[in-house]
mmCIF file of C-alpha atoms in Angstrom:
data_model
loop_
_atom_site.group_PDB
_atom_site.id
_atom_site.type_symbol
_atom_site.label_atom_id
_atom_site.label_comp_id
_atom_site.label_asym_id
_atom_site.label_seq_id
_atom_site.Cartn_x
_atom_site.Cartn_y
_atom_site.Cartn_z
ATOM 1 C CA UNK A 1 -30.996 -4.185 -12.712
ATOM 2 C CA UNK A 2 -34.731 -5.038 -11.496
ATOM 3 C CA UNK A 3 -37.723 -3.556 -10.053
ATOM 4 C CA UNK A 4 -39.346 -5.347 -7.499
ATOM 5 C CA UNK A 5 -43.504 -4.371 -5.778
ATOM 6 C CA UNK A 6 -44.201 -5.289 -2.330
ATOM 7 C CA UNK A 7 -47.932 -7.268 -2.499
ATOM 8 C CA UNK A 8 -48.855 -7.011 0.761
ATOM 9 C CA UNK A 9 -51.504 -4.985 1.551
ATOM 10 C CA UNK A 10 -52.570 -2.835 5.116
ATOM 11 C CA UNK A 11 -52.325 0.483 6.403
ATOM 12 C CA UNK A 12 -49.392 1.815 5.222
ATOM 13 C CA UNK A 13 -49.564 0.985 1.252
ATOM 14 C CA UNK A 14 -51.124 3.540 -0.729
ATOM 15 C CA UNK A 15 -54.278 3.355 -2.589
ATOM 16 C CA UNK A 16 -53.104 3.543 -5.966
ATOM 17 C CA UNK A 17 -51.548 0.237 -7.275
ATOM 18 C CA UNK A 18 -48.168 1.504 -7.198
ATOM 19 C CA UNK A 19 -44.006 -0.524 -6.733
ATOM 20 C CA UNK A 20 -43.212 0.463 -3.063
ATOM 21 C CA UNK A 21 -39.153 1.239 -4.881
ATOM 22 C CA UNK A 22 -36.990 0.485 -7.276
ATOM 23 C CA UNK A 23 -33.294 -1.248 -6.389
ATOM 24 C CA UNK A 24 -30.747 -0.625 -9.627
ATOM 25 C CA UNK A 25 -28.123 -3.480 -9.054
ATOM 26 C CA UNK A 26 -24.895 -3.524 -10.093
ATOM 27 C CA UNK A 27 -20.963 -5.993 -9.145
ATOM 28 C CA UNK A 28 -20.160 -4.042 -6.373
ATOM 29 C CA UNK A 29 -23.502 -1.778 -4.810
ATOM 30 C CA UNK A 30 -26.826 -0.162 -6.774
ATOM 31 C CA UNK A 31 -29.040 2.077 -5.898
ATOM 32 C CA UNK A 32 -32.434 2.544 -4.117
ATOM 33 C CA UNK A 33 -35.233 4.346 -4.816
ATOM 34 C CA UNK A 34 -38.791 4.801 -4.376
ATOM 35 C CA UNK A 35 -38.439 3.443 -1.016
ATOM 36 C CA UNK A 36 -42.065 4.807 0.417
ATOM 37 C CA UNK A 37 -42.446 3.936 3.424
ATOM 38 C CA UNK A 38 -44.730 5.089 6.704
ATOM 39 C CA UNK A 39 -41.922 6.053 9.277
ATOM 40 C CA UNK A 40 -38.525 7.159 9.184
ATOM 41 C CA UNK A 41 -36.029 5.177 8.224
ATOM 42 C CA UNK A 42 -33.506 4.297 10.557
ATOM 43 C CA UNK A 43 -32.457 1.056 10.210
ATOM 44 C CA UNK A 44 -31.924 -0.295 6.277
ATOM 45 C CA UNK A 45 -32.571 -3.816 7.089
ATOM 46 C CA UNK A 46 -36.412 -4.436 5.931
ATOM 47 C CA UNK A 47 -35.570 -2.076 2.666
ATOM 48 C CA UNK A 48 -32.490 -4.937 1.783
ATOM 49 C CA UNK A 49 -34.859 -8.373 2.629
ATOM 50 C CA UNK A 50 -38.004 -6.519 0.815
ATOM 51 C CA UNK A 51 -35.474 -6.850 -2.585
ATOM 52 C CA UNK A 52 -34.166 -10.231 -1.318
ATOM 53 C CA UNK A 53 -30.600 -8.863 -0.841
ATOM 54 C CA UNK A 54 -28.603 -9.921 2.566
ATOM 55 C CA UNK A 55 -27.642 -7.013 4.760
ATOM 56 C CA UNK A 56 -25.031 -8.206 5.960
ATOM 57 C CA UNK A 57 -23.729 -8.254 2.081
ATOM 58 C CA UNK A 58 -23.883 -4.545 1.963
ATOM 59 C CA UNK A 59 -23.868 -1.033 3.166
ATOM 60 C CA UNK A 60 -25.789 2.438 2.695
ATOM 61 C CA UNK A 61 -24.057 4.991 1.838
ATOM 62 C CA UNK A 62 -24.474 8.017 3.893
ATOM 63 C CA UNK A 63 -24.138 10.450 2.098
ATOM 64 C CA UNK A 64 -26.230 9.578 -0.497
ATOM 65 C CA UNK A 65 -29.190 9.031 1.235
ATOM 66 C CA UNK A 66 -32.224 11.858 -0.433
ATOM 67 C CA UNK A 67 -35.885 11.724 1.693
ATOM 68 C CA UNK A 68 -39.208 13.701 1.058
ATOM 69 C CA UNK A 69 -41.725 13.822 2.298
ATOM 70 C CA UNK A 70 -45.644 14.913 2.331
ATOM 71 C CA UNK A 71 -49.148 14.050 3.749
ATOM 72 C CA UNK A 72 -52.599 11.811 2.579
ATOM 73 C CA UNK A 73 -55.545 11.216 3.117
ATOM 74 C CA UNK A 74 -56.300 8.031 4.595
ATOM 75 C CA UNK A 75 -59.731 5.880 4.715
ATOM 76 C CA UNK A 76 -60.435 4.354 7.711
ATOM 77 C CA UNK A 77 -62.243 0.942 8.852
ATOM 78 C CA UNK A 78 -64.833 3.425 10.219
ATOM 79 C CA UNK A 79 -65.173 5.340 6.571
ATOM 80 C CA UNK A 80 -64.101 8.108 7.765
ATOM 81 C CA UNK A 81 -60.400 9.576 5.797
ATOM 82 C CA UNK A 82 -56.599 10.813 8.147
ATOM 83 C CA UNK A 83 -54.422 12.606 7.310
ATOM 84 C CA UNK A 84 -51.383 10.079 7.130
ATOM 85 C CA UNK A 85 -47.521 11.507 6.674
ATOM 86 C CA UNK A 86 -45.360 9.181 3.623
ATOM 87 C CA UNK A 87 -42.076 9.389 3.172
ATOM 88 C CA UNK A 88 -40.291 8.518 0.017
ATOM 89 C CA UNK A 89 -36.261 7.508 0.671
ATOM 90 C CA UNK A 90 -33.523 7.415 -2.711
ATOM 91 C CA UNK A 91 -29.688 6.053 -1.286
ATOM 92 C CA UNK A 92 -26.733 4.351 -3.140
ATOM 93 C CA UNK A 93 -25.262 1.121 -1.319
ATOM 94 C CA UNK A 94 -22.204 -0.874 -1.675
ATOM 95 C CA UNK A 95 -21.034 -4.215 -1.170
ATOM 96 C CA UNK A 96 -18.445 -4.581 2.724
ATOM 97 C CA UNK A 97 -15.448 -5.364 1.961
ATOM 98 C CA UNK A 98 -15.270 -8.582 2.625
ATOM 99 C CA UNK A 99 -12.136 -9.884 4.302
ATOM 100 C CA UNK A 100 -10.856 -12.893 6.511
ATOM 101 C CA UNK A 101 -8.364 -10.368 8.709
ATOM 102 C CA UNK A 102 -8.947 -9.447 11.539
ATOM 103 C CA UNK A 103 -7.626 -6.909 13.732
ATOM 104 C CA UNK A 104 -7.311 -9.162 15.782
ATOM 105 C CA UNK A 105 -5.151 -10.621 13.503
ATOM 106 C CA UNK A 106 -3.238 -7.646 12.355
ATOM 107 C CA UNK A 107 -2.909 -6.614 15.850
ATOM 108 C CA UNK A 108 -1.038 -10.201 17.208
ATOM 109 C CA UNK A 109 0.931 -9.560 13.819
ATOM 110 C CA UNK A 110 2.578 -6.644 15.642
ATOM 111 C CA UNK A 111 3.354 -8.215 18.403
ATOM 112 C CA UNK A 112 5.406 -11.306 16.510
ATOM 113 C CA UNK A 113 7.188 -8.643 14.223
ATOM 114 C CA UNK A 114 8.365 -6.476 17.491
ATOM 115 C CA UNK A 115 9.949 -9.638 18.847
ATOM 116 C CA UNK A 116 12.163 -10.338 15.842
ATOM 117 C CA UNK A 117 15.349 -11.233 17.261
ATOM 118 C CA UNK A 118 19.057 -12.320 15.797
ATOM 119 C CA UNK A 119 21.488 -13.582 17.244
ATOM 120 C CA UNK A 120 24.247 -10.363 18.007
ATOM 121 C CA UNK A 121 27.299 -10.320 16.236
ATOM 122 C CA UNK A 122 30.822 -8.889 16.094
ATOM 123 C CA UNK A 123 31.444 -6.433 12.516
ATOM 124 C CA UNK A 124 34.273 -7.886 10.654
ATOM 125 C CA UNK A 125 37.404 -5.873 8.715
ATOM 126 C CA UNK A 126 37.641 -8.401 6.585
ATOM 127 C CA UNK A 127 40.726 -6.599 3.641
ATOM 128 C CA UNK A 128 40.607 -3.992 0.791
ATOM 129 C CA UNK A 129 38.828 -1.495 -0.238
ATOM 130 C CA UNK A 130 35.489 -0.487 1.725
ATOM 131 C CA UNK A 131 32.543 -1.816 0.680
ATOM 132 C CA UNK A 132 28.350 -0.785 1.540
ATOM 133 C CA UNK A 133 25.718 -3.568 2.055
ATOM 134 C CA UNK A 134 22.919 -2.361 0.255
ATOM 135 C CA UNK A 135 18.877 -4.153 1.571
ATOM 136 C CA UNK A 136 16.295 -3.600 -0.902
ATOM 137 C CA UNK A 137 12.120 -3.668 0.742
ATOM 138 C CA UNK A 138 10.840 -3.031 -2.217
ATOM 139 C CA UNK A 139 6.441 -2.568 -2.785
ATOM 140 C CA UNK A 140 6.450 -4.816 0.497
ATOM 141 C CA UNK A 141 2.906 -3.068 0.083
ATOM 142 C CA UNK A 142 2.230 -4.479 3.373
ATOM 143 C CA UNK A 143 -2.093 -5.151 3.017
ATOM 144 C CA UNK A 144 -2.997 -6.556 0.177
ATOM 145 C CA UNK A 145 -4.428 -9.590 -0.389
ATOM 146 C CA UNK A 146 -2.557 -11.767 -2.175
ATOM 147 C CA UNK A 147 -0.616 -13.776 -2.160
ATOM 148 C CA UNK A 148 -1.616 -14.842 1.383
ATOM 149 C CA UNK A 149 -2.177 -11.296 2.479
ATOM 150 C CA UNK A 150 -0.783 -9.702 5.653
ATOM 151 C CA UNK A 151 0.267 -12.738 7.279
ATOM 152 C CA UNK A 152 2.366 -14.333 4.155
ATOM 153 C CA UNK A 153 4.287 -11.706 4.344
ATOM 154 C CA UNK A 154 5.104 -11.581 7.285
ATOM 155 C CA UNK A 155 7.085 -14.640 6.798
ATOM 156 C CA UNK A 156 8.386 -13.115 3.751
ATOM 157 C CA UNK A 157 9.916 -10.571 5.121
ATOM 158 C CA UNK A 158 11.476 -12.379 8.518
ATOM 159 C CA UNK A 159 13.427 -15.168 5.829
ATOM 160 C CA UNK A 160 14.332 -12.026 3.771
ATOM 161 C CA UNK A 161 16.202 -10.731 7.218
ATOM 162 C CA UNK A 162 17.435 -14.208 8.199
ATOM 163 C CA UNK A 163 18.521 -14.590 4.390
ATOM 164 C CA UNK A 164 20.566 -11.439 4.487
ATOM 165 C CA UNK A 165 22.323 -11.765 7.658
ATOM 166 C CA UNK A 166 23.648 -15.284 6.114
ATOM 167 C CA UNK A 167 24.369 -13.756 2.983
ATOM 168 C CA UNK A 168 26.145 -10.303 4.640
ATOM 169 C CA UNK A 169 28.216 -13.525 7.102
ATOM 170 C CA UNK A 170 29.382 -14.767 3.495
ATOM 171 C CA UNK A 171 30.884 -12.248 2.276
ATOM 172 C CA UNK A 172 32.866 -11.147 5.474
ATOM 173 C CA UNK A 173 33.319 -14.344 5.693
ATOM 174 C CA UNK A 174 34.938 -15.055 1.770
ATOM 175 C CA UNK A 175 36.914 -11.060 3.037
ATOM 176 C CA UNK A 176 34.621 -8.103 1.777
ATOM 177 C CA UNK A 177 35.094 -4.985 3.925
ATOM 178 C CA UNK A 178 32.183 -3.918 4.143
ATOM 179 C CA UNK A 179 31.518 -1.984 6.743
ATOM 180 C CA UNK A 180 28.582 0.638 6.274
ATOM 181 C CA UNK A 181 24.700 -0.480 6.255
ATOM 182 C CA UNK A 182 21.847 1.301 3.007
ATOM 183 C CA UNK A 183 18.567 0.274 4.337
ATOM 184 C CA UNK A 184 16.060 1.272 2.446
ATOM 185 C CA UNK A 185 12.033 1.965 1.430
ATOM 186 C CA UNK A 186 12.590 1.378 -2.571
ATOM 187 C CA UNK A 187 8.061 2.487 -1.943
ATOM 188 C CA UNK A 188 4.851 0.899 -1.529
ATOM 189 C CA UNK A 189 5.415 -0.304 1.805
ATOM 190 C CA UNK A 190 1.739 -0.182 2.268
ATOM 191 C CA UNK A 191 -1.464 -0.942 0.032
ATOM 192 C CA UNK A 192 -2.863 1.886 0.962
ATOM 193 C CA UNK A 193 -7.292 1.865 0.426
ATOM 194 C CA UNK A 194 -9.363 3.466 -1.195
ATOM 195 C CA UNK A 195 -8.948 6.133 -3.363
ATOM 196 C CA UNK A 196 -5.909 5.389 -5.076
ATOM 197 C CA UNK A 197 -6.729 2.298 -6.949
ATOM 198 C CA UNK A 198 -10.774 1.704 -6.608
ATOM 199 C CA UNK A 199 -10.198 -2.802 -6.065
ATOM 200 C CA UNK A 200 -8.336 -1.454 -2.439
ATOM 201 C CA UNK A 201 -11.997 -0.579 -1.258
ATOM 202 C CA UNK A 202 -12.908 -4.707 -1.960
ATOM 203 C CA UNK A 203 -9.650 -5.934 -1.227
ATOM 204 C CA UNK A 204 -7.341 -4.492 1.239
ATOM 205 C CA UNK A 205 -6.597 -6.460 4.366
ATOM 206 C CA UNK A 206 -6.681 -3.463 7.573
ATOM 207 C CA UNK A 207 -7.202 -0.018 7.537
ATOM 208 C CA UNK A 208 -4.537 2.889 6.416
ATOM 209 C CA UNK A 209 -3.648 3.254 10.628
ATOM 210 C CA UNK A 210 -2.934 -0.331 10.886
ATOM 211 C CA UNK A 211 -0.781 -0.643 7.688
ATOM 212 C CA UNK A 212 1.105 2.007 8.666
ATOM 213 C CA UNK A 213 2.183 0.997 11.807
ATOM 214 C CA UNK A 214 2.861 -2.296 10.678
ATOM 215 C CA UNK A 215 5.766 -0.798 8.365
ATOM 216 C CA UNK A 216 7.079 0.570 11.465
ATOM 217 C CA UNK A 217 7.494 -2.144 13.198
ATOM 218 C CA UNK A 218 9.070 -3.851 10.071
ATOM 219 C CA UNK A 219 10.965 -1.246 9.300
ATOM 220 C CA UNK A 220 12.407 -1.172 13.601
ATOM 221 C CA UNK A 221 13.436 -4.282 13.257
ATOM 222 C CA UNK A 222 15.116 -5.054 10.065
ATOM 223 C CA UNK A 223 16.407 -1.518 11.750
ATOM 224 C CA UNK A 224 17.622 -2.727 15.579
ATOM 225 C CA UNK A 225 19.144 -6.291 13.771
ATOM 226 C CA UNK A 226 21.178 -4.552 11.317
ATOM 227 C CA UNK A 227 22.388 -1.264 12.007
ATOM 228 C CA UNK A 228 24.446 -2.063 14.690
ATOM 229 C CA UNK A 229 26.657 -4.220 13.229
ATOM 230 C CA UNK A 230 28.013 -1.831 10.634
ATOM 231 C CA UNK A 231 30.848 0.769 11.188
ATOM 232 C CA UNK A 232 28.521 3.204 9.672
ATOM 233 C CA UNK A 233 24.502 3.132 8.651
ATOM 234 C CA UNK A 234 21.757 4.724 6.028
ATOM 235 C CA UNK A 235 18.086 5.275 5.539
ATOM 236 C CA UNK A 236 17.139 5.542 1.940
ATOM 237 C CA UNK A 237 12.899 6.533 1.051
ATOM 238 C CA UNK A 238 11.322 7.310 -1.693
ATOM 239 C CA UNK A 239 8.473 8.143 -2.917
ATOM 240 C CA UNK A 240 5.703 5.747 -4.758
ATOM 241 C CA UNK A 241 2.311 5.356 -5.753
ATOM 242 C CA UNK A 242 0.777 3.256 -2.945
ATOM 243 C CA UNK A 243 -0.017 5.551 0.110
ATOM 244 C CA UNK A 244 0.369 8.463 -1.963
ATOM 245 C CA UNK A 245 -2.150 10.858 0.259
ATOM 246 C CA UNK A 246 -4.926 13.100 -1.529
ATOM 247 C CA UNK A 247 -5.449 11.262 -4.763
ATOM 248 C CA UNK A 248 -8.993 10.421 -5.130
ATOM 249 C CA UNK A 249 -8.641 8.524 -7.930
ATOM 250 C CA UNK A 250 -5.264 8.875 -9.357
ATOM 251 C CA UNK A 251 -3.230 11.157 -9.538
ATOM 252 C CA UNK A 252 -4.694 12.855 -12.070
ATOM 253 C CA UNK A 253 -7.302 14.189 -9.355
ATOM 254 C CA UNK A 254 -5.009 14.569 -6.782
ATOM 255 C CA UNK A 255 -6.361 17.524 -4.287
ATOM 256 C CA UNK A 256 -2.077 17.607 -2.647
ATOM 257 C CA UNK A 257 1.061 18.038 -4.331
ATOM 258 C CA UNK A 258 4.100 14.660 -4.669
ATOM 259 C CA UNK A 259 5.406 15.908 -1.302
ATOM 260 C CA UNK A 260 2.176 14.423 0.298
ATOM 261 C CA UNK A 261 2.767 10.847 0.495
ATOM 262 C CA UNK A 262 2.432 8.335 2.913
ATOM 263 C CA UNK A 263 6.045 7.032 2.006
ATOM 264 C CA UNK A 264 8.207 9.904 2.692
ATOM 265 C CA UNK A 265 5.871 10.451 6.416
ATOM 266 C CA UNK A 266 6.883 6.963 7.605
ATOM 267 C CA UNK A 267 10.346 7.388 6.671
ATOM 268 C CA UNK A 268 10.217 10.113 9.336
ATOM 269 C CA UNK A 269 8.776 8.730 11.198
ATOM 270 C CA UNK A 270 10.655 6.578 11.793
ATOM 271 C CA UNK A 271 13.818 8.986 12.465
ATOM 272 C CA UNK A 272 11.754 10.698 14.258
ATOM 273 C CA UNK A 273 11.210 6.694 16.586
ATOM 274 C CA UNK A 274 15.425 5.715 16.068
ATOM 275 C CA UNK A 275 16.208 9.490 17.003
ATOM 276 C CA UNK A 276 16.018 9.725 20.543
ATOM 277 C CA UNK A 277 17.904 6.378 20.513
ATOM 278 C CA UNK A 278 21.974 6.889 21.677
ATOM 279 C CA UNK A 279 22.852 3.772 18.580
ATOM 280 C CA UNK A 280 20.961 5.109 15.547
ATOM 281 C CA UNK A 281 23.435 8.607 16.349
ATOM 282 C CA UNK A 282 24.896 8.274 13.569
ATOM 283 C CA UNK A 283 22.579 7.312 11.107
ATOM 284 C CA UNK A 284 22.220 8.963 7.321
ATOM 285 C CA UNK A 285 18.869 9.257 5.778
ATOM 286 C CA UNK A 286 17.941 10.446 3.000
ATOM 287 C CA UNK A 287 14.077 11.310 2.611
ATOM 288 C CA UNK A 288 13.163 13.980 -0.585
ATOM 289 C CA UNK A 289 11.086 16.372 -0.328
ATOM 290 C CA UNK A 290 8.042 15.940 -3.697
ATOM 291 C CA UNK A 291 11.452 14.905 -5.058
ATOM 292 C CA UNK A 292 10.850 11.484 -7.730
ATOM 293 C CA UNK A 293 14.988 10.798 -7.159
ATOM 294 C CA UNK A 294 16.966 10.549 -4.991
ATOM 295 C CA UNK A 295 20.938 10.429 -4.586
ATOM 296 C CA UNK A 296 23.185 9.390 -1.724
ATOM 297 C CA UNK A 297 26.975 8.617 -1.661
ATOM 298 C CA UNK A 298 27.962 4.876 -0.899
ATOM 299 C CA UNK A 299 30.740 3.705 -0.060
ATOM 300 C CA UNK A 300 31.950 6.358 -2.761
ATOM 301 C CA UNK A 301 29.866 5.961 -5.817
ATOM 302 C CA UNK A 302 27.395 7.986 -6.149
ATOM 303 C CA UNK A 303 23.484 5.836 -6.709
ATOM 304 C CA UNK A 304 19.871 7.452 -7.817
ATOM 305 C CA UNK A 305 17.506 5.022 -6.443
ATOM 306 C CA UNK A 306 13.166 5.888 -7.805
ATOM 307 C CA UNK A 307 10.243 4.266 -7.139
ATOM 308 C CA UNK A 308 9.749 3.282 -11.309
ATOM 309 C CA UNK A 309 6.131 4.378 -11.034
ATOM 310 C CA UNK A 310 7.495 8.318 -13.242
ATOM 311 C CA UNK A 311 9.480 5.525 -15.484
ATOM 312 C CA UNK A 312 7.684 4.658 -18.656
ATOM 313 C CA UNK A 313 8.197 0.667 -20.896
ATOM 314 C CA UNK A 314 9.163 -1.791 -18.042
ATOM 315 C CA UNK A 315 12.626 -3.046 -19.975
ATOM 316 C CA UNK A 316 16.051 -1.172 -20.340
ATOM 317 C CA UNK A 317 14.890 0.674 -23.094
ATOM 318 C CA UNK A 318 12.337 1.934 -21.660
ATOM 319 C CA UNK A 319 15.428 2.973 -18.664
ATOM 320 C CA UNK A 320 17.389 4.757 -21.257
ATOM 321 C CA UNK A 321 14.593 6.748 -22.126
ATOM 322 C CA UNK A 322 13.788 8.379 -19.208
ATOM 323 C CA UNK A 323 17.427 8.700 -18.082
ATOM 324 C CA UNK A 324 18.162 10.752 -21.478
ATOM 325 C CA UNK A 325 15.430 13.274 -20.821
ATOM 326 C CA UNK A 326 16.413 12.855 -16.872
ATOM 327 C CA UNK A 327 20.211 14.521 -17.127
ATOM 328 C CA UNK A 328 19.410 17.122 -19.112
ATOM 329 C CA UNK A 329 18.125 19.158 -16.304
ATOM 330 C CA UNK A 330 20.066 16.415 -13.381
ATOM 331 C CA UNK A 331 23.481 16.404 -13.166
ATOM 332 C CA UNK A 332 23.557 14.454 -10.774
ATOM 333 C CA UNK A 333 21.224 12.017 -12.860
ATOM 334 C CA UNK A 334 23.997 11.717 -15.180
ATOM 335 C CA UNK A 335 26.376 11.554 -12.630
ATOM 336 C CA UNK A 336 24.694 7.853 -9.933
ATOM 337 C CA UNK A 337 26.990 4.922 -12.001
ATOM 338 C CA UNK A 338 24.335 3.092 -10.096
ATOM 339 C CA UNK A 339 20.509 3.036 -10.268
ATOM 340 C CA UNK A 340 18.402 1.200 -8.655
ATOM 341 C CA UNK A 341 14.277 0.702 -9.246
ATOM 342 C CA UNK A 342 11.836 -0.920 -8.077
ATOM 343 C CA UNK A 343 7.670 -1.025 -8.533
ATOM 344 C CA UNK A 344 8.041 -2.906 -11.588
ATOM 345 C CA UNK A 345 7.177 -6.759 -9.305
ATOM 346 C CA UNK A 346 10.232 -8.099 -10.945
ATOM 347 C CA UNK A 347 13.903 -8.672 -11.044
ATOM 348 C CA UNK A 348 16.033 -6.949 -14.451
ATOM 349 C CA UNK A 349 19.337 -5.547 -14.346
ATOM 350 C CA UNK A 350 21.389 -3.897 -17.331
ATOM 351 C CA UNK A 351 24.193 -1.913 -18.216
ATOM 352 C CA UNK A 352 23.557 0.858 -20.298
ATOM 353 C CA UNK A 353 27.480 1.752 -20.061
ATOM 354 C CA UNK A 354 27.499 4.673 -17.581
ATOM 355 C CA UNK A 355 25.184 3.377 -15.161
ATOM 356 C CA UNK A 356 23.817 -0.436 -13.629
ATOM 357 C CA UNK A 357 21.083 -0.376 -13.491
ATOM 358 C CA UNK A 358 18.959 -2.557 -10.846
ATOM 359 C CA UNK A 359 15.178 -3.463 -10.761
ATOM 360 C CA UNK A 360 14.114 -4.950 -7.151
ATOM 361 C CA UNK A 361 11.436 -7.212 -6.447
ATOM 362 C CA UNK A 362 8.682 -7.429 -4.164
ATOM 363 C CA UNK A 363 8.022 -8.610 -1.446
ATOM 364 C CA UNK A 364 4.360 -8.582 -1.451
ATOM 365 C CA UNK A 365 2.870 -12.462 -2.324
ATOM 366 C CA UNK A 366 2.742 -11.878 -6.014
ATOM 367 C CA UNK A 367 1.985 -9.438 -9.075
ATOM 368 C CA UNK A 368 -1.641 -10.799 -11.079
ATOM 369 C CA UNK A 369 -0.974 -6.847 -12.666
ATOM 370 C CA UNK A 370 2.392 -8.119 -14.078
ATOM 371 C CA UNK A 371 1.089 -11.451 -14.933
ATOM 372 C CA UNK A 372 -2.438 -10.217 -16.776
ATOM 373 C CA UNK A 373 -0.290 -7.442 -18.682
ATOM 374 C CA UNK A 374 3.133 -9.218 -19.799
ATOM 375 C CA UNK A 375 2.695 -13.011 -18.857
ATOM 376 C CA UNK A 376 5.027 -13.033 -16.824
ATOM 377 C CA UNK A 377 5.451 -14.665 -13.472
ATOM 378 C CA UNK A 378 7.729 -13.319 -10.927
ATOM 379 C CA UNK A 379 9.035 -14.431 -7.124
ATOM 380 C CA UNK A 380 8.674 -12.158 -4.129
ATOM 381 C CA UNK A 381 11.992 -11.510 -2.723
ATOM 382 C CA UNK A 382 15.051 -8.875 -1.566
ATOM 383 C CA UNK A 383 17.790 -8.011 -3.353
ATOM 384 C CA UNK A 384 20.486 -7.564 -1.025
ATOM 385 C CA UNK A 385 24.229 -6.505 -3.066
ATOM 386 C CA UNK A 386 27.480 -4.898 -2.193
ATOM 387 C CA UNK A 387 28.320 -1.012 -3.770
ATOM 388 C CA UNK A 388 31.249 0.900 -3.684
ATOM 389 C CA UNK A 389 35.127 0.956 -4.904
ATOM 390 C CA UNK A 390 36.113 -2.154 -4.699
ATOM 391 C CA UNK A 391 34.690 -3.255 -7.920
ATOM 392 C CA UNK A 392 35.559 -1.562 -11.467
ATOM 393 C CA UNK A 393 31.395 -1.764 -11.848
ATOM 394 C CA UNK A 394 30.587 -0.068 -8.820
ATOM 395 C CA UNK A 395 28.949 -2.606 -7.314
ATOM 396 C CA UNK A 396 29.425 -6.813 -6.624
ATOM 397 C CA UNK A 397 27.894 -9.489 -4.740
ATOM 398 C CA UNK A 398 24.465 -9.079 -5.705
ATOM 399 C CA UNK A 399 21.842 -11.583 -4.596
ATOM 400 C CA UNK A 400 18.225 -12.386 -4.782
ATOM 401 C CA UNK A 401 16.930 -13.046 -0.887
#
């Protein structure tokens, strides 16, 4: 913090030797107070320069500007006195978000995603009990600047699509009778913007609108390239913490319900897009209203999905305690033979006896939060597995793509 004075003398300076303003400066912005002028302020550039601040690095928060005005007697050079109008201002300002990604860069990424194509492959029937390939897109957090930002996330997602195709070909070549695809939004498809976490004001790449369009482009590309290769298909979505609507600094200050969630809205939007195309008529959709747990039958196996941000702890002990509570009021939580969660940004799998739990890795560029809180390092990836009665556990052939 500091106090600065304008030492210049002139017709605009009050007769008393008083400071022409004060600035209280913090790491993310600050506040001007007592800014005295003889003209209304419409451009704050000269005010920032008065305190040796770069006008390009900061911006005034418009609804914090407060002003007052008064008349003052002023002595003219002739010795006579005149009445002048003076003004005083108070306003808060913040540091501008810095992003190396331009609107043109984001639009170019959208164009590239829309051109993704894979060679058409004829589905193989295989032998034995039918199974489903479950592909989990967890914590894409498109718009997150860490780990290379949007461009690197785009590359990881394309590599994941191509790697899934190779994994699928190997499974069918080995005789697996894979008849269904289940494409899953395991939550946090976009990073979100200010309102959930304070850091997003300064770190996010692209606004919420751009992030949502990129998410839809990715989901549509995966759907277009993969669903036609199967006899049946499902799209499953969960609610999550990033991209919650109506959050003003966290869930405790929410002004809407859990149902007001960007993840669910994007799933509903994808359903609208694909429903107009006959090749997707048979897709089954699981989209929650305000439920944190969703369930669907996959090749005869009941599978539960949950983003994981409501589950305390980060290991098997925490999940088991949470599940023991859930089964008291949710019969399906008890009957689910497989659980698939996300949110923790690292891959884990554990057997609880009644169910096997798979925790997905993240598609984003890494988690500083995970490293800071646990010291663990987890690589980005996409989880795929087969689900069905083809194996006693109800699942097999887990792949980290």
